[in-house]
PDB file of C-alpha atoms and ligand atoms in Angstrom:
ATOM      1  CA  MET A   1     -10.413  13.851  -1.569  1.00  0.00           C
ATOM      2  CA  ARG A   2     -12.906  16.641  -2.147  1.00  0.00           C
ATOM      3  CA  LYS A   3     -10.062  19.099  -2.550  1.00  0.00           C
ATOM      4  CA  THR A   4      -8.463  16.917  -5.237  1.00  0.00           C
ATOM      5  CA  PHE A   5     -11.821  16.706  -6.977  1.00  0.00           C
ATOM      6  CA  VAL A   6     -12.216  20.472  -6.948  1.00  0.00           C
ATOM      7  CA  VAL A   7      -8.697  20.887  -8.343  1.00  0.00           C
ATOM      8  CA  VAL A   8      -9.425  18.374 -11.124  1.00  0.00           C
ATOM      9  CA  ILE A   9     -12.609  20.263 -12.026  1.00  0.00           C
ATOM     10  CA  ALA A  10     -10.675  23.543 -12.012  1.00  0.00           C
ATOM     11  CA  VAL A  11      -8.019  22.087 -14.330  1.00  0.00           C
ATOM     12  CA  VAL A  12     -10.675  20.723 -16.700  1.00  0.00           C
ATOM     13  CA  LEU A  13     -12.433  24.115 -16.723  1.00  0.00           C
ATOM     14  CA  ALA A  14      -9.166  25.964 -17.302  1.00  0.00           C
ATOM     15  CA  GLY A  15      -8.328  23.531 -20.121  1.00  0.00           C
ATOM     16  CA  GLY A  16     -11.733  24.122 -21.686  1.00  0.00           C
ATOM     17  CA  ALA A  17     -11.333  27.887 -21.429  1.00  0.00           C
ATOM     18  CA  ALA A  18      -7.871  27.702 -23.002  1.00  0.00           C
ATOM     19  CA  MET A  19      -9.320  25.631 -25.851  1.00  0.00           C
ATOM     20  CA  LEU A  20     -12.022  28.232 -26.513  1.00  0.00           C
ATOM     21  CA  ALA A  21      -9.517  31.075 -26.372  1.00  0.00           C
ATOM     22  CA  SER A  22      -6.893  29.552 -28.654  1.00  0.00           C
ATOM     23  CA  GLY A  23      -9.082  27.530 -30.995  1.00  0.00           C
ATOM     24  CA  PRO A  24      -9.078  23.785 -31.407  1.00  0.00           C
ATOM     25  CA  ARG A  25      -5.936  23.628 -33.553  1.00  0.00           C
ATOM     26  CA  GLN A  26      -3.636  24.700 -30.802  1.00  0.00           C
ATOM     27  CA  ALA A  27      -5.434  22.557 -28.257  1.00  0.00           C
ATOM     28  CA  THR A  28      -4.918  19.551 -30.467  1.00  0.00           C
ATOM     29  CA  ALA A  29      -1.272  20.405 -30.956  1.00  0.00           C
ATOM     30  CA  GLN A  30      -0.724  20.733 -27.214  1.00  0.00           C
ATOM     31  CA  GLY A  31      -2.855  17.617 -26.914  1.00  0.00           C
ATOM     32  CA  GLY A  32      -2.368  15.037 -24.286  1.00  0.00           C
ATOM     33  CA  GLY A  33      -4.124  14.052 -21.141  1.00  0.00           C
ATOM     34  CA  THR A  34      -3.251  13.139 -17.592  1.00  0.00           C
ATOM     35  CA  VAL A  35      -3.012   9.579 -16.349  1.00  0.00           C
ATOM     36  CA  GLU A  36      -3.539   9.152 -12.632  1.00  0.00           C
ATOM     37  CA  VAL A  37      -1.881   5.923 -11.603  1.00  0.00           C
ATOM     38  CA  GLU A  38      -2.733   4.347  -8.270  1.00  0.00           C
ATOM     39  CA  VAL A  39      -0.392   1.631  -7.020  1.00  0.00           C
ATOM     40  CA  LYS A  40      -1.428  -0.630  -4.147  1.00  0.00           C
ATOM     41  CA  TYR A  41       0.618  -3.073  -2.130  1.00  0.00           C
ATOM     42  CA  ALA A  42      -1.052  -5.427   0.323  1.00  0.00           C
ATOM     43  CA  GLY A  43       2.179  -6.634   1.933  1.00  0.00           C
ATOM     44  CA  ALA A  44       4.230  -5.236   4.798  1.00  0.00           C
ATOM     45  CA  PRO A  45       6.739  -2.392   4.417  1.00  0.00           C
ATOM     46  CA  VAL A  46      10.428  -3.340   4.266  1.00  0.00           C
ATOM     47  CA  ILE A  47      12.490  -0.686   6.016  1.00  0.00           C
ATOM     48  CA  GLU A  48      15.885  -1.596   7.433  1.00  0.00           C
ATOM     49  CA  LYS A  49      17.204   0.303  10.421  1.00  0.00           C
ATOM     50  CA  ILE A  50      20.927   0.868  10.396  1.00  0.00           C
ATOM     51  CA  LYS A  51      23.256   2.121  13.130  1.00  0.00           C
ATOM     52  CA  VAL A  52      25.561   4.871  11.900  1.00  0.00           C
ATOM     53  CA  ASN A  53      29.085   5.440  13.236  1.00  0.00           C
ATOM     54  CA  LYS A  54      30.435   7.835  10.628  1.00  0.00           C
ATOM     55  CA  ASP A  55      29.759  11.557  10.018  1.00  0.00           C
ATOM     56  CA  THR A  56      27.099  11.333  12.711  1.00  0.00           C
ATOM     57  CA  GLN A  57      26.838  15.131  12.985  1.00  0.00           C
ATOM     58  CA  LYS A  58      25.256  15.091   9.497  1.00  0.00           C
ATOM     59  CA  CYS A  59      24.000  11.536   9.167  1.00  0.00           C
ATOM     60  CA  GLY A  60      22.613  10.995  12.676  1.00  0.00           C
ATOM     61  CA  THR A  61      23.337   7.883  14.745  1.00  0.00           C
ATOM     62  CA  GLU A  62      20.640   5.803  13.137  1.00  0.00           C
ATOM     63  CA  THR A  63      19.202   5.761   9.649  1.00  0.00           C
ATOM     64  CA  THR A  64      16.903   3.698   7.461  1.00  0.00           C
ATOM     65  CA  ILE A  65      17.055   2.007   4.082  1.00  0.00           C
ATOM     66  CA  GLU A  66      13.612   2.197   2.505  1.00  0.00           C
ATOM     67  CA  LYS A  67      13.130  -0.883   0.345  1.00  0.00           C
ATOM     68  CA  VAL A  68       9.330  -1.035   0.331  1.00  0.00           C
ATOM     69  CA  VAL A  69       7.438   1.991   1.672  1.00  0.00           C
ATOM     70  CA  VAL A  70       3.694   1.603   2.122  1.00  0.00           C
ATOM     71  CA  GLY A  71       1.697   4.781   2.671  1.00  0.00           C
ATOM     72  CA  GLY A  72      -1.908   5.529   3.482  1.00  0.00           C
ATOM     73  CA  ASN A  73      -4.633   3.273   2.058  1.00  0.00           C
ATOM     74  CA  LYS A  74      -2.020   0.576   1.176  1.00  0.00           C
ATOM     75  CA  GLY A  75      -0.498   2.880  -1.414  1.00  0.00           C
ATOM     76  CA  LEU A  76       2.960   1.916  -2.641  1.00  0.00           C
ATOM     77  CA  VAL A  77       5.363   4.852  -2.352  1.00  0.00           C
ATOM     78  CA  ASN A  78       8.360   5.426  -4.688  1.00  0.00           C
ATOM     79  CA  ALA A  79       7.077   3.455  -7.668  1.00  0.00           C
ATOM     80  CA  VAL A  80       7.737   4.872 -11.134  1.00  0.00           C
ATOM     81  CA  ALA A  81       4.765   5.154 -13.474  1.00  0.00           C
ATOM     82  CA  SER A  82       5.727   5.819 -17.076  1.00  0.00           C
ATOM     83  CA  VAL A  83       4.504   5.745 -20.656  1.00  0.00           C
ATOM     84  CA  PRO A  84       7.238   3.823 -22.483  1.00  0.00           C
ATOM     85  CA  GLY A  85       5.595   4.234 -25.902  1.00  0.00           C
ATOM     86  CA  ALA A  86       5.488   8.037 -25.776  1.00  0.00           C
ATOM     87  CA  LYS A  87       8.438  10.277 -26.446  1.00  0.00           C
ATOM     88  CA  GLY A  88       9.171  13.603 -24.847  1.00  0.00           C
ATOM     89  CA  GLY A  89       6.503  14.900 -22.540  1.00  0.00           C
ATOM     90  CA  LYS A  90       6.904  17.593 -20.010  1.00  0.00           C
ATOM     91  CA  VAL A  91      10.615  17.973 -19.493  1.00  0.00           C
ATOM     92  CA  VAL A  92      11.393  18.935 -15.955  1.00  0.00           C
ATOM     93  CA  LYS A  93      14.933  19.538 -14.807  1.00  0.00           C
ATOM     94  CA  ALA A  94      15.773  16.538 -12.643  1.00  0.00           C
ATOM     95  CA  VAL A  95      17.547  17.183  -9.350  1.00  0.00           C
ATOM     96  CA  ILE A  96      18.747  14.786  -6.678  1.00  0.00           C
ATOM     97  CA  ASP A  97      20.235  15.941  -3.380  1.00  0.00           C
ATOM     98  CA  GLN A  98      22.418  14.236  -0.830  1.00  0.00           C
ATOM     99  CA  HIS A  99      20.916  15.430   2.389  1.00  0.00           C
ATOM    100  CA  GLY A 100      21.233  13.895   5.844  1.00  0.00           C
ATOM    101  CA  CYS A 101      23.268  11.145   4.156  1.00  0.00           C
ATOM    102  CA  LYS A 102      20.318  10.083   2.054  1.00  0.00           C
ATOM    103  CA  PHE A 103      19.417  10.584  -1.566  1.00  0.00           C
ATOM    104  CA  VAL A 104      16.469  12.975  -1.749  1.00  0.00           C
ATOM    105  CA  PRO A 105      14.177  12.107  -3.420  1.00  0.00           C
ATOM    106  CA  HIS A 106      14.750   8.366  -3.117  1.00  0.00           C
ATOM    107  CA  VAL A 107      13.609   7.961  -6.727  1.00  0.00           C
ATOM    108  CA  VAL A 108      13.978  10.726  -9.300  1.00  0.00           C
ATOM    109  CA  VAL A 109      12.495  10.532 -12.802  1.00  0.00           C
ATOM    110  CA  MET A 110      13.932  12.251 -15.828  1.00  0.00           C
ATOM    111  CA  ASN A 111      13.862  12.181 -19.616  1.00  0.00           C
ATOM    112  CA  PRO A 112      17.229  11.517 -21.280  1.00  0.00           C
ATOM    113  CA  GLY A 113      19.426  14.521 -20.570  1.00  0.00           C
ATOM    114  CA  GLU A 114      21.040  16.124 -17.560  1.00  0.00           C
ATOM    115  CA  LEU A 115      20.676  15.399 -13.869  1.00  0.00           C
ATOM    116  CA  GLU A 116      21.747  17.951 -11.301  1.00  0.00           C
ATOM    117  CA  ILE A 117      23.345  16.265  -8.295  1.00  0.00           C
ATOM    118  CA  LYS A 118      23.515  18.348  -5.131  1.00  0.00           C
ATOM    119  CA  ASN A 119      25.486  17.859  -1.955  1.00  0.00           C
ATOM    120  CA  SER A 120      23.871  19.948   0.762  1.00  0.00           C
ATOM    121  CA  ASP A 121      25.517  18.004   3.601  1.00  0.00           C
ATOM    122  CA  ASP A 122      28.871  19.777   3.745  1.00  0.00           C
ATOM    123  CA  ILE A 123      30.713  16.437   3.957  1.00  0.00           C
ATOM    124  CA  LEU A 124      32.301  14.154   1.346  1.00  0.00           C
ATOM    125  CA  HIS A 125      29.889  11.990  -0.639  1.00  0.00           C
ATOM    126  CA  ASN A 126      30.460   9.828  -3.691  1.00  0.00           C
ATOM    127  CA  ILE A 127      28.146   9.173  -6.609  1.00  0.00           C
ATOM    128  CA  HIS A 128      28.346   5.563  -7.736  1.00  0.00           C
ATOM    129  CA  THR A 129      25.867   4.465 -10.413  1.00  0.00           C
ATOM    130  CA  TYR A 130      25.168   0.912 -11.487  1.00  0.00           C
ATOM    131  CA  SER A 131      24.164   1.524 -15.067  1.00  0.00           C
ATOM    132  CA  THR A 132      24.604  -0.581 -18.190  1.00  0.00           C
ATOM    133  CA  ALA A 133      22.968   1.436 -20.969  1.00  0.00           C
ATOM    134  CA  ASN A 134      24.608   4.654 -19.731  1.00  0.00           C
ATOM    135  CA  PRO A 135      28.258   5.019 -18.725  1.00  0.00           C
ATOM    136  CA  ALA A 136      28.702   4.101 -15.045  1.00  0.00           C
ATOM    137  CA  ILE A 137      29.766   6.941 -12.777  1.00  0.00           C
ATOM    138  CA  ASN A 138      31.978   6.635  -9.709  1.00  0.00           C
ATOM    139  CA  LYS A 139      32.917  10.159  -8.644  1.00  0.00           C
ATOM    140  CA  ALA A 140      33.733  11.789  -5.348  1.00  0.00           C
ATOM    141  CA  GLN A 141      31.688  14.864  -4.491  1.00  0.00           C
ATOM    142  CA  PRO A 142      33.675  16.765  -1.847  1.00  0.00           C
ATOM    143  CA  LYS A 143      31.915  19.108   0.547  1.00  0.00           C
ATOM    144  CA  PHE A 144      32.911  22.233  -1.401  1.00  0.00           C
ATOM    145  CA  LYS A 145      31.327  20.853  -4.594  1.00  0.00           C
ATOM    146  CA  LYS A 146      27.718  21.801  -3.949  1.00  0.00           C
ATOM    147  CA  THR A 147      26.448  20.781  -7.365  1.00  0.00           C
ATOM    148  CA  MET A 148      27.551  18.639 -10.260  1.00  0.00           C
ATOM    149  CA  THR A 149      25.781  17.710 -13.466  1.00  0.00           C
ATOM    150  CA  GLU A 150      25.804  14.320 -15.134  1.00  0.00           C
ATOM    151  CA  LYS A 151      24.309  13.133 -18.405  1.00  0.00           C
ATOM    152  CA  PHE A 152      22.080  10.109 -18.793  1.00  0.00           C
ATOM    153  CA  GLU A 153      21.182   9.713 -22.459  1.00  0.00           C
ATOM    154  CA  LYS A 154      19.597   6.244 -22.494  1.00  0.00           C
ATOM    155  CA  PRO A 155      16.382   5.084 -20.810  1.00  0.00           C
ATOM    156  CA  GLU A 156      17.312   2.904 -17.820  1.00  0.00           C
ATOM    157  CA  MET A 157      16.538   2.401 -14.128  1.00  0.00           C
ATOM    158  CA  ILE A 158      19.820   3.297 -12.467  1.00  0.00           C
ATOM    159  CA  LYS A 159      20.754   2.352  -8.930  1.00  0.00           C
ATOM    160  CA  VAL A 160      22.820   5.005  -7.144  1.00  0.00           C
ATOM    161  CA  THR A 161      24.921   4.451  -4.047  1.00  0.00           C
ATOM    162  CA  CYS A 162      27.638   6.264  -2.102  1.00  0.00           C
ATOM    163  CA  ASP A 163      30.871   4.448  -1.294  1.00  0.00           C
ATOM    164  CA  VAL A 164      31.453   6.711   1.722  1.00  0.00           C
ATOM    165  CA  HIS A 165      28.119   5.863   3.370  1.00  0.00           C
ATOM    166  CA  SER A 166      27.215   2.249   2.650  1.00  0.00           C
ATOM    167  CA  TRP A 167      23.501   2.666   3.452  1.00  0.00           C
ATOM    168  CA  MET A 168      22.856   5.434   0.929  1.00  0.00           C
ATOM    169  CA  LEU A 169      20.597   4.194  -1.854  1.00  0.00           C
ATOM    170  CA  GLY A 170      18.731   6.056  -4.567  1.00  0.00           C
ATOM    171  CA  TRP A 171      17.364   5.472  -8.053  1.00  0.00           C
ATOM    172  CA  VAL A 172      17.434   7.545 -11.213  1.00  0.00           C
ATOM    173  CA  ALA A 173      14.641   6.496 -13.560  1.00  0.00           C
ATOM    174  CA  VAL A 174      15.500   7.658 -17.073  1.00  0.00           C
ATOM    175  CA  THR A 175      12.352   7.246 -19.161  1.00  0.00           C
ATOM    176  CA  PRO A 176      11.829   8.089 -22.842  1.00  0.00           C
ATOM    177  CA  GLY A 177       8.424   9.674 -22.254  1.00  0.00           C
ATOM    178  CA  PRO A 178       6.335  11.262 -19.525  1.00  0.00           C
ATOM    179  CA  ALA A 179       6.650   9.691 -16.070  1.00  0.00           C
ATOM    180  CA  ALA A 180       6.019  10.341 -12.386  1.00  0.00           C
ATOM    181  CA  VAL A 181       6.787   8.787  -8.999  1.00  0.00           C
ATOM    182  CA  THR A 182       4.058   7.662  -6.620  1.00  0.00           C
ATOM    183  CA  ASP A 183       3.555   9.910  -3.608  1.00  0.00           C
ATOM    184  CA  ASN A 184       2.851   9.050   0.044  1.00  0.00           C
ATOM    185  CA  SER A 185      -0.538   7.643  -0.876  1.00  0.00           C
ATOM    186  CA  GLY A 186       0.729   5.593  -3.827  1.00  0.00           C
ATOM    187  CA  VAL A 187      -0.534   7.946  -6.529  1.00  0.00           C
ATOM    188  CA  ALA A 188       1.435   9.265  -9.505  1.00  0.00           C
ATOM    189  CA  LYS A 189       0.028  11.792 -11.943  1.00  0.00           C
ATOM    190  CA  ILE A 190       1.593  11.590 -15.379  1.00  0.00           C
ATOM    191  CA  GLU A 191       0.931  14.743 -17.365  1.00  0.00           C
ATOM    192  CA  GLY A 192       1.255  15.373 -21.073  1.00  0.00           C
ATOM    193  CA  VAL A 193       0.426  11.836 -22.177  1.00  0.00           C
ATOM    194  CA  PRO A 194      -0.460  11.683 -25.891  1.00  0.00           C
ATOM    195  CA  ALA A 195      -4.105  10.827 -26.549  1.00  0.00           C
ATOM    196  CA  GLY A 196      -4.954   7.312 -27.691  1.00  0.00           C
ATOM    197  CA  LYS A 197      -4.127   3.836 -26.468  1.00  0.00           C
ATOM    198  CA  GLN A 198      -1.035   3.917 -24.294  1.00  0.00           C
ATOM    199  CA  LYS A 199       0.825   1.311 -22.311  1.00  0.00           C
ATOM    200  CA  ILE A 200       1.389   2.385 -18.712  1.00  0.00           C
ATOM    201  CA  GLU A 201       4.281   0.740 -16.945  1.00  0.00           C
ATOM    202  CA  VAL A 202       4.788   0.653 -13.190  1.00  0.00           C
ATOM    203  CA  TRP A 203       8.220  -0.207 -11.822  1.00  0.00           C
ATOM    204  CA  HIS A 204       9.360  -0.631  -8.253  1.00  0.00           C
ATOM    205  CA  GLU A 205      12.941  -1.231  -7.144  1.00  0.00           C
ATOM    206  CA  THR A 206      12.193  -4.474  -5.282  1.00  0.00           C
ATOM    207  CA  LEU A 207       8.724  -5.500  -6.479  1.00  0.00           C
ATOM    208  CA  GLY A 208       9.397  -5.446 -10.218  1.00  0.00           C
ATOM    209  CA  LYS A 209       7.283  -4.318 -13.163  1.00  0.00           C
ATOM    210  CA  GLN A 210       3.704  -4.414 -14.371  1.00  0.00           C
ATOM    211  CA  GLU A 211       1.936  -2.876 -17.327  1.00  0.00           C
ATOM    212  CA  LYS A 212      -1.594  -2.054 -18.416  1.00  0.00           C
ATOM    213  CA  GLU A 213      -3.143  -0.365 -21.408  1.00  0.00           C
ATOM    214  CA  VAL A 214      -5.276   2.752 -21.020  1.00  0.00           C
ATOM    215  CA  ASP A 215      -7.198   4.924 -23.432  1.00  0.00           C
ATOM    216  CA  VAL A 216      -5.989   8.491 -22.916  1.00  0.00           C
ATOM    217  CA  LYS A 217      -8.252  11.374 -23.896  1.00  0.00           C
ATOM    218  CA  ALA A 218      -6.870  14.849 -24.534  1.00  0.00           C
ATOM    219  CA  GLY A 219      -7.557  17.300 -21.735  1.00  0.00           C
ATOM    220  CA  GLN A 220      -8.944  14.609 -19.442  1.00  0.00           C
ATOM    221  CA  THR A 221      -7.670  12.558 -16.529  1.00  0.00           C
ATOM    222  CA  THR A 222      -7.715   8.794 -16.966  1.00  0.00           C
ATOM    223  CA  LYS A 223      -7.368   6.645 -13.863  1.00  0.00           C
ATOM    224  CA  VAL A 224      -5.705   3.260 -13.690  1.00  0.00           C
ATOM    225  CA  SER A 225      -4.957   1.017 -10.714  1.00  0.00           C
ATOM    226  CA  PHE A 226      -2.184  -1.480 -10.140  1.00  0.00           C
ATOM    227  CA  GLU A 227      -1.541  -3.941  -7.370  1.00  0.00           C
ATOM    228  CA  MET A 228       2.058  -4.997  -6.894  1.00  0.00           C
ATOM    229  CA  LYS A 229       2.757  -8.421  -5.411  1.00  0.00           C
ATOM    230  CA  GLY A 230       5.558  -9.320  -3.044  1.00  0.00           C
ATOM    231  CA  LYS A 231       8.404 -11.457  -4.380  1.00  0.00           C
TER     232      LYS A 231
HETATM  233 CU1   CU B 301      27.578   9.689   1.151  1.00  0.00          CU
END
């Protein structure tokens, strides 16, 4: 906790120094603040254990399907926090890997554009998306095809499965603006959020959606808390 605090102070100081060095015009143009979203879930985790009898040298003999993961301090893991009213943001190249017969990370966020899909397992996988706004994909990814790239142009929460390994489940969250996924303590830090009143939306694959409004200040971190309810 103290470490996080020190880092936040350091970032604020660095931001202040940058503002002095470059003048206020550039600081305003870069603009934006950080929204730290905390998502809590009071209920029990939902993690299915599955026996595996296929490709066990890569997949193991037992695996799990993580439907609701609850981390430390009742934090909800793998929830997507986004700013639906803001465009652009910090564009990071989105990558999802098929590793150990799982999609890693379980939830990947991206702005409309390209997703790099890796297969580091050295066995046949298959990318099968359940999308409506974007064209659905159902493509084999043989072991020699280490990487392929697909385009997702429209904002949508896309379920991804593999027809070779029935338990494999992942999500691609295509959001118009800045977004982040909650970590092992249920916290997501969204950077580059335009200053002013912004709607923050939290989405979870089984627990649904919630939204709240926050007042974002340039160069500052605004905190907001959510509590998701079981269905
Ligand atoms: Cu697979």
